[in-house]
DNA sequence: TACCAGGAGAAAA
DNA sequence: TTTTCTCATGGT
């Protein structure tokens, strides 16, 4: 990854959209819950599911860890894949309780914490990195479908690059910077939602000058 | 009606 | 090891 190009894309996105102030949730555990529920799902539906959990006073590790799966699935129904995500959410809550809670995990080094997260059922690379960056303030760059799509279109990365290689490339290009990683990923998602879903929309895209697939 | 959304795990090849 | 299938609601 070219450092200058990577920073230039960031400046263009920042100039276009301004500060994003992510993550759109309150508290460490709520960020973790949101990270699981947003898997392949629009955030607006995740908000409904989190609202259900809050209304049921179930937005706590111990409560989710002990809740009957059918009940948990019902609470999170609006986020889709509710049976799958109920198991994933419970697995994460059980792990959190067993490890002594958020406060204890804040004392664990980043590599160890990442390995432990990836060992939890339902937490893959992107979800783990969402949690590390937005819940635990660790300098880990999150790679998602938008990142691949946008940077692939800019020909700065190959779309089939392995997740870990892509993450390392961004982290090496930018240097460890929690605030930058936080804002950059948020801007990528904002841009992805905003104008980069289909090629014709590149006409009004702030990255158009850099984009290899731009419309003539 | 068809497609997509801030993925991940299991099964099949 | 890589590819394909499955999970599911809600908005456009």
Short mmCIF file of N, CA, C and O in Angstrom, two decimals, chain A residues 158-214:
data_model
loop_
_atom_site.label_atom_id
_atom_site.label_comp_id
_atom_site.label_asym_id
_atom_site.label_seq_id
_atom_site.Cartn_x
_atom_site.Cartn_y
_atom_site.Cartn_z
N UNK A 158 -5.54 -5.38 -4.45
CA UNK A 158 -6.25 -6.39 -5.22
C UNK A 158 -7.45 -6.86 -4.41
O UNK A 158 -7.35 -7.06 -3.21
N UNK A 159 -8.60 -7.01 -5.07
CA UNK A 159 -9.84 -7.33 -4.36
C UNK A 159 -9.79 -8.68 -3.65
O UNK A 159 -10.51 -8.90 -2.69
N UNK A 160 -8.94 -9.59 -4.13
CA UNK A 160 -8.90 -10.93 -3.51
C UNK A 160 -7.75 -11.08 -2.51
O UNK A 160 -7.41 -12.17 -2.11
N UNK A 161 -7.16 -9.94 -2.10
CA UNK A 161 -6.08 -9.99 -1.12
C UNK A 161 -6.61 -10.54 0.21
O UNK A 161 -7.70 -10.18 0.64
N UNK A 162 -5.84 -11.40 0.84
CA UNK A 162 -6.23 -12.01 2.11
C UNK A 162 -6.44 -10.92 3.17
O UNK A 162 -5.72 -9.91 3.19
N UNK A 163 -7.43 -11.14 4.03
CA UNK A 163 -7.79 -10.13 5.04
C UNK A 163 -6.57 -9.65 5.83
O UNK A 163 -6.35 -8.45 5.97
N UNK A 164 -5.78 -10.58 6.33
CA UNK A 164 -4.66 -10.21 7.20
C UNK A 164 -3.61 -9.39 6.43
O UNK A 164 -3.00 -8.48 6.99
N UNK A 165 -3.40 -9.72 5.18
CA UNK A 165 -2.43 -8.98 4.37
C UNK A 165 -2.91 -7.55 4.13
O UNK A 165 -2.13 -6.60 4.18
N UNK A 166 -4.22 -7.43 3.89
CA UNK A 166 -4.80 -6.11 3.63
C UNK A 166 -4.72 -5.25 4.89
O UNK A 166 -4.36 -4.07 4.85
N UNK A 167 -5.05 -5.85 6.02
CA UNK A 167 -4.99 -5.13 7.30
C UNK A 167 -3.56 -4.66 7.58
O UNK A 167 -3.32 -3.51 7.94
N UNK A 168 -2.61 -5.56 7.37
CA UNK A 168 -1.20 -5.22 7.62
C UNK A 168 -0.75 -4.09 6.69
O UNK A 168 0.02 -3.21 7.09
N UNK A 169 -1.24 -4.11 5.47
CA UNK A 169 -0.86 -3.09 4.49
C UNK A 169 -1.32 -1.70 4.94
O UNK A 169 -0.56 -0.73 4.87
N UNK A 170 -2.55 -1.61 5.41
CA UNK A 170 -3.07 -0.32 5.89
C UNK A 170 -2.33 0.12 7.15
O UNK A 170 -1.97 1.30 7.29
N UNK A 171 -2.11 -0.80 8.05
CA UNK A 171 -1.45 -0.45 9.32
C UNK A 171 -0.02 -0.01 9.08
O UNK A 171 0.49 0.90 9.74
N UNK A 172 0.63 -0.63 8.11
CA UNK A 172 2.02 -0.26 7.81
C UNK A 172 2.07 1.10 7.12
O UNK A 172 2.94 1.92 7.39
N UNK A 173 1.10 1.33 6.25
CA UNK A 173 1.08 2.59 5.49
C UNK A 173 0.77 3.78 6.39
O UNK A 173 1.30 4.88 6.19
N UNK A 174 -0.08 3.58 7.37
CA UNK A 174 -0.55 4.69 8.20
C UNK A 174 0.16 4.81 9.55
O UNK A 174 0.15 5.89 10.16
N UNK A 175 0.75 3.72 10.02
CA UNK A 175 1.35 3.73 11.36
C UNK A 175 0.25 3.58 12.39
O UNK A 175 -0.91 3.89 12.11
N UNK A 176 0.59 3.08 13.61
CA UNK A 176 -0.42 2.81 14.63
C UNK A 176 -1.06 4.10 15.15
O UNK A 176 -0.39 4.90 15.80
N UNK A 177 -2.33 4.31 14.83
CA UNK A 177 -3.01 5.55 15.20
C UNK A 177 -4.50 5.26 15.37
O UNK A 177 -5.25 5.19 14.39
N UNK A 178 -4.93 5.07 16.62
CA UNK A 178 -6.31 4.69 16.91
C UNK A 178 -7.32 5.69 16.34
O UNK A 178 -8.30 5.30 15.70
N UNK A 179 -7.06 6.98 16.56
CA UNK A 179 -8.00 8.00 16.08
C UNK A 179 -8.12 8.00 14.56
O UNK A 179 -9.22 8.10 14.01
N UNK A 180 -6.98 7.85 13.90
CA UNK A 180 -6.98 7.81 12.43
C UNK A 180 -7.70 6.58 11.91
O UNK A 180 -8.53 6.66 11.00
N UNK A 181 -7.40 5.42 12.47
CA UNK A 181 -8.05 4.17 12.05
C UNK A 181 -9.56 4.25 12.27
O UNK A 181 -10.36 3.81 11.44
N UNK A 182 -9.93 4.80 13.41
CA UNK A 182 -11.35 4.94 13.77
C UNK A 182 -12.07 5.76 12.71
O UNK A 182 -13.08 5.34 12.14
N UNK A 183 -11.52 6.92 12.43
CA UNK A 183 -12.16 7.85 11.50
C UNK A 183 -12.10 7.34 10.05
O UNK A 183 -13.06 7.49 9.29
N UNK A 184 -10.99 6.73 9.70
CA UNK A 184 -10.80 6.25 8.32
C UNK A 184 -11.83 5.18 7.98
O UNK A 184 -12.50 5.25 6.94
N UNK A 185 -11.98 4.21 8.84
CA UNK A 185 -12.94 3.14 8.56
C UNK A 185 -14.36 3.69 8.49
O UNK A 185 -15.15 3.32 7.61
N UNK A 186 -14.67 4.60 9.41
CA UNK A 186 -16.01 5.21 9.41
C UNK A 186 -16.26 5.96 8.10
O UNK A 186 -17.35 5.89 7.52
N UNK A 187 -15.24 6.66 7.62
CA UNK A 187 -15.37 7.41 6.36
C UNK A 187 -15.53 6.47 5.17
O UNK A 187 -16.28 6.75 4.23
N UNK A 188 -14.82 5.35 5.21
CA UNK A 188 -14.94 4.36 4.13
C UNK A 188 -16.37 3.84 4.06
O UNK A 188 -16.97 3.73 2.99
N UNK A 189 -16.94 3.52 5.22
CA UNK A 189 -18.32 3.02 5.25
C UNK A 189 -19.28 4.11 4.77
O UNK A 189 -20.19 3.85 3.97
N UNK A 190 -19.08 5.32 5.24
CA UNK A 190 -19.93 6.44 4.83
C UNK A 190 -19.89 6.63 3.32
O UNK A 190 -20.92 6.78 2.65
N UNK A 191 -18.67 6.59 2.78
CA UNK A 191 -18.49 6.76 1.34
C UNK A 191 -19.10 5.59 0.58
O UNK A 191 -19.76 5.78 -0.45
N UNK A 192 -18.89 4.40 1.10
CA UNK A 192 -19.44 3.21 0.44
C UNK A 192 -20.95 3.27 0.35
O UNK A 192 -21.54 2.95 -0.67
N UNK A 193 -21.58 3.69 1.42
CA UNK A 193 -23.04 3.81 1.44
C UNK A 193 -23.50 4.93 0.52
O UNK A 193 -24.53 4.85 -0.13
N UNK A 194 -22.69 5.98 0.50
CA UNK A 194 -23.11 7.22 -0.14
C UNK A 194 -23.08 7.18 -1.66
O UNK A 194 -24.07 7.41 -2.31
N UNK A 195 -21.90 6.89 -2.23
CA UNK A 195 -21.80 7.06 -3.68
C UNK A 195 -21.13 5.92 -4.44
O UNK A 195 -21.07 5.96 -5.66
N UNK A 196 -20.63 4.93 -3.75
CA UNK A 196 -19.80 3.97 -4.46
C UNK A 196 -20.45 2.60 -4.67
O UNK A 196 -19.78 1.63 -4.90
N UNK A 197 -21.78 2.55 -4.59
CA UNK A 197 -22.45 1.27 -4.75
C UNK A 197 -22.49 0.85 -6.22
O UNK A 197 -22.41 -0.32 -6.54
N UNK A 198 -22.64 1.82 -7.09
CA UNK A 198 -22.69 1.51 -8.52
C UNK A 198 -21.79 2.45 -9.28
O UNK A 198 -21.59 3.59 -8.89
N UNK A 199 -21.25 1.96 -10.37
CA UNK A 199 -20.28 2.74 -11.14
C UNK A 199 -20.80 4.11 -11.62
O UNK A 199 -20.08 5.09 -11.53
N UNK A 200 -22.02 4.20 -12.15
CA UNK A 200 -22.47 5.49 -12.65
C UNK A 200 -22.39 6.60 -11.60
O UNK A 200 -22.22 7.75 -11.94
N UNK A 201 -22.49 6.23 -10.32
CA UNK A 201 -22.47 7.24 -9.27
C UNK A 201 -21.08 7.81 -9.05
O UNK A 201 -20.91 8.77 -8.32
N UNK A 202 -20.06 7.21 -9.68
CA UNK A 202 -18.70 7.74 -9.57
C UNK A 202 -18.63 9.16 -10.13
O UNK A 202 -17.68 9.89 -9.84
N UNK A 203 -19.64 9.54 -10.90
CA UNK A 203 -19.64 10.88 -11.48
C UNK A 203 -19.54 11.95 -10.40
O UNK A 203 -18.88 12.97 -10.58
N UNK A 204 -20.17 11.72 -9.25
CA UNK A 204 -20.14 12.72 -8.19
C UNK A 204 -19.24 12.33 -7.04
O UNK A 204 -19.39 12.83 -5.93
N UNK A 205 -18.30 11.44 -7.30
CA UNK A 205 -17.48 10.87 -6.23
C UNK A 205 -16.24 11.71 -5.96
O UNK A 205 -15.54 12.13 -6.88
N UNK A 206 -15.93 11.93 -4.65
CA UNK A 206 -14.77 12.74 -4.28
C UNK A 206 -13.46 12.03 -4.61
O UNK A 206 -12.40 12.65 -4.56
N UNK A 207 -13.51 10.73 -4.91
CA UNK A 207 -12.30 9.98 -5.25
C UNK A 207 -12.20 9.77 -6.75
O UNK A 207 -11.36 9.00 -7.22
N UNK A 208 -13.07 10.43 -7.51
CA UNK A 208 -13.19 10.17 -8.94
C UNK A 208 -11.85 10.30 -9.66
O UNK A 208 -11.53 9.47 -10.53
N UNK A 209 -11.07 11.31 -9.29
CA UNK A 209 -9.78 11.53 -9.98
C UNK A 209 -8.84 10.34 -9.81
O UNK A 209 -8.00 10.08 -10.66
N UNK A 210 -9.00 9.64 -8.70
CA UNK A 210 -8.10 8.52 -8.42
C UNK A 210 -8.66 7.21 -8.94
O UNK A 210 -7.97 6.19 -8.94
N UNK A 211 -9.95 7.21 -9.34
CA UNK A 211 -10.66 5.96 -9.59
C UNK A 211 -10.42 5.42 -10.99
O UNK A 211 -10.69 6.11 -11.98
N UNK A 212 -9.95 4.17 -11.05
CA UNK A 212 -9.62 3.57 -12.34
C UNK A 212 -10.87 3.18 -13.13
O UNK A 212 -10.84 3.08 -14.35
N UNK A 213 -11.99 2.99 -12.42
CA UNK A 213 -13.20 2.53 -13.10
C UNK A 213 -14.20 3.66 -13.31
O UNK A 213 -15.37 3.43 -13.53
N UNK A 214 -13.71 4.91 -13.23
CA UNK A 214 -14.63 6.04 -13.36
C UNK A 214 -15.26 6.08 -14.74
O UNK A 214 -14.68 5.64 -15.72
#
